[in-house]
Coordinates of C-alpha atoms and ligand atoms in Angstrom, one line a residue:
M1 CA 93.1 125.2 52.3
D2 CA 93.2 123.2 49.1
V3 CA 91.6 119.6 48.8
L4 CA 94.7 117.8 49.4
G5 CA 95.5 119.9 52.3
L6 CA 92.0 119.3 53.6
E7 CA 92.4 115.6 53.3
T8 CA 95.7 115.5 55.1
Y9 CA 94.4 117.6 57.8
A10 CA 91.3 115.2 58.0
I11 CA 93.6 112.2 58.3
E12 CA 95.8 113.9 61.1
I13 CA 92.6 114.6 63.0
R14 CA 91.3 111.0 62.8
L15 CA 94.6 109.9 64.2
I16 CA 94.4 112.3 67.2
L17 CA 90.8 111.2 67.8
R18 CA 91.9 107.5 67.8
E19 CA 94.8 108.5 70.2
L20 CA 92.4 110.1 72.7
G21 CA 89.8 107.3 72.4
I22 CA 87.3 109.3 70.8
P23 CA 85.0 107.0 68.5
E24 CA 85.3 107.3 64.7
S25 CA 81.6 108.2 64.6
Y26 CA 82.1 111.3 66.8
A27 CA 81.6 113.9 64.1
T28 CA 78.4 112.3 62.6
D29 CA 76.9 111.3 66.1
R30 CA 77.3 114.9 67.1
R31 CA 76.6 116.5 64.0
L32 CA 79.8 118.5 64.1
E33 CA 81.9 119.7 61.2
L34 CA 85.6 119.6 60.8
Q35 CA 86.9 123.1 61.6
V36 CA 90.2 123.8 59.9
E37 CA 93.1 125.4 62.0
T38 CA 93.8 128.8 60.5
N39 CA 97.2 129.7 59.6
R40 CA 96.1 133.6 59.3
S41 CA 95.7 134.6 63.0
V42 CA 96.9 137.9 63.9
S43 CA 97.6 139.5 67.6
A44 CA 94.4 140.7 68.8
G45 CA 95.3 142.1 72.1
R46 CA 95.2 140.2 75.4
D47 CA 92.7 138.0 77.1
I48 CA 91.2 138.3 80.6
Y49 CA 94.2 136.0 81.6
D50 CA 96.7 138.4 80.1
R51 CA 97.6 135.9 77.4
E52 CA 98.0 137.0 73.6
L53 CA 94.6 136.9 72.1
R54 CA 94.7 135.8 68.4
L55 CA 92.1 136.0 65.9
T56 CA 91.9 136.1 62.0
P57 CA 91.8 139.4 60.6
E58 CA 88.0 139.1 59.9
G59 CA 87.4 137.6 63.3
L60 CA 89.5 140.6 64.8
E61 CA 87.5 143.3 62.9
A62 CA 84.2 141.6 64.0
W63 CA 85.4 141.6 67.7
N64 CA 86.3 145.2 67.5
N65 CA 82.9 146.1 66.0
L66 CA 81.2 143.9 68.7
R67 CA 83.0 145.4 71.6
S68 CA 82.6 149.0 70.6
N69 CA 78.9 148.7 69.8
A70 CA 78.5 147.0 73.3
L71 CA 80.6 149.8 74.9
K72 CA 78.3 152.5 73.4
D73 CA 75.6 150.9 75.5
G74 CA 77.6 150.7 78.5
I75 CA 78.4 147.0 78.2
V76 CA 82.0 145.8 78.8
L77 CA 82.8 142.6 76.9
Q78 CA 86.1 140.8 77.6
V79 CA 87.6 137.6 76.0
I80 CA 88.4 134.5 77.8
S81 CA 89.6 132.5 74.7
G82 CA 90.0 133.2 70.9
F83 CA 92.0 131.2 68.5
R84 CA 93.2 127.8 69.7
R85 CA 95.3 125.3 67.8
V86 CA 94.5 121.7 67.5
S87 CA 97.4 120.9 69.5
Y88 CA 96.1 123.1 72.4
Q89 CA 92.6 121.5 72.2
R90 CA 94.2 118.3 72.4
G91 CA 96.1 119.2 75.5
I92 CA 92.9 120.4 77.2
I93 CA 91.4 116.8 76.5
E94 CA 94.5 115.2 77.7
R95 CA 94.6 117.2 80.9
K96 CA 91.0 116.2 81.7
L97 CA 91.5 112.7 80.9
A98 CA 94.5 112.7 83.4
T99 CA 92.2 113.8 86.1
G100 CA 90.3 110.4 85.6
L101 CA 87.1 112.0 83.7
H102 CA 85.6 109.6 81.0
I103 CA 86.1 110.9 77.4
Q104 CA 82.4 111.0 76.9
E105 CA 81.9 113.2 79.9
I106 CA 84.7 115.6 78.6
L107 CA 83.3 115.8 75.2
K108 CA 80.2 117.4 76.8
S109 CA 82.1 120.6 77.6
S110 CA 85.0 120.2 75.2
A111 CA 84.9 119.8 71.5
A112 CA 87.5 117.3 70.1
P113 CA 90.7 118.5 68.6
G114 CA 89.8 119.4 65.0
F115 CA 86.1 120.2 65.9
S116 CA 86.3 123.3 67.9
E117 CA 85.3 126.5 66.3
H118 CA 88.1 128.2 68.1
H119 CA 90.5 126.6 65.3
T120 CA 89.0 128.9 62.8
G121 CA 90.1 132.3 64.6
R122 CA 86.4 133.4 64.6
A123 CA 85.1 132.1 67.8
L124 CA 85.2 134.0 70.9
D125 CA 84.5 132.9 74.6
L126 CA 83.1 136.1 76.4
T127 CA 82.6 137.5 79.8
T128 CA 82.1 140.8 81.5
P129 CA 83.5 142.2 84.7
G130 CA 81.7 140.4 87.9
A131 CA 80.5 137.4 86.0
T132 CA 81.7 133.7 86.5
V133 CA 84.0 132.7 83.7
L134 CA 82.6 129.9 81.5
H135 CA 79.4 129.5 83.6
S136 CA 75.8 129.2 82.4
D137 CA 75.0 132.2 85.0
F138 CA 76.7 134.4 82.3
E139 CA 73.1 134.3 80.8
H140 CA 71.9 136.5 83.7
T141 CA 74.4 139.4 83.0
A142 CA 73.7 142.6 81.2
A143 CA 76.2 141.6 78.7
F144 CA 74.5 138.5 77.7
V145 CA 71.2 140.1 77.2
W146 CA 72.9 142.7 75.2
L147 CA 74.6 139.8 73.1
A148 CA 71.4 138.1 72.7
R149 CA 69.6 141.3 71.4
N150 CA 72.5 142.5 69.2
A151 CA 75.1 140.1 68.2
A152 CA 73.3 138.5 65.4
F153 CA 73.1 141.9 63.7
L154 CA 76.9 142.0 63.9
G155 CA 77.3 138.6 62.2
F156 CA 77.6 136.6 65.4
R157 CA 75.8 133.6 66.5
M158 CA 75.7 131.6 69.7
S159 CA 76.7 128.2 68.8
F160 CA 75.6 126.1 71.5
P161 CA 72.1 127.1 72.8
R162 CA 70.3 124.9 75.4
G163 CA 69.2 121.6 73.8
N164 CA 71.7 121.9 71.0
P165 CA 72.0 119.0 68.6
H166 CA 75.7 118.7 69.5
G167 CA 75.4 117.2 72.8
I168 CA 77.4 120.0 74.0
I169 CA 76.4 121.9 77.3
Y170 CA 74.8 125.2 77.1
E171 CA 77.4 127.6 76.4
P172 CA 75.9 131.4 76.4
W173 CA 79.7 132.6 76.3
H174 CA 80.7 131.1 73.1
W175 CA 80.0 133.2 70.1
Y176 CA 81.0 132.6 66.4
F177 CA 81.4 135.3 63.7
Q178 CA 79.9 133.9 60.6
G179 CA 80.0 137.1 58.6
Ligands
ZN1 ZN1 84.3 128.5 73.1

C-alpha cells in the first residue's frame, strides 16, 4: 500500500473506532500497530466450520509448510480463522456490543477493526481434533506443545502470550507468520 493509501486507510479506521466508542488512544495504550487489510488473499481450503479459508500466497505457503511438518510428527493442525476483513472484525465487535458487553471488556479478546493481525492474511487461529476451540486449554494439547517447539523455526510467532503488553488475553491458538 502506498503512503496515500495508508493515510486513507488510517482515517477510515479512526472513523470506525469512533463509531464503536473505542478511544482514540487505543493503539498507543495497547501498543498495537495498524494492520493493513490485504487485497491479495487467495483461497486456502476450508476452516473447521467449512467456511472458505483465505490467506495471502505467503501465508498459504507458510500454513502448508506448518501443517505438513506437524503431520510428519503425527500432529493434526486445523484452522479456525485466517484472513478477516476490517468489516468482518467490526461485525464481531458490534455483535458483542449488542449483547451488552462493555467495549473495554470486548477489546480484551477481540482486536479493534484495523488492528487485527488477521487483516494481513498471515495470521491463523489454530486448533486440533478434541480441543476446545479458542480456549486457553489448547496449551495442554500435543499440538500446542509441537507449535511451541517448532513454529518459530517455520517463521511463526505466538502474538499474545501470557502477560502480553497489549492487554489481550492469552491466546495460545493465535499464530502469525512473520517470515
Ligand atoms: Zn487470532
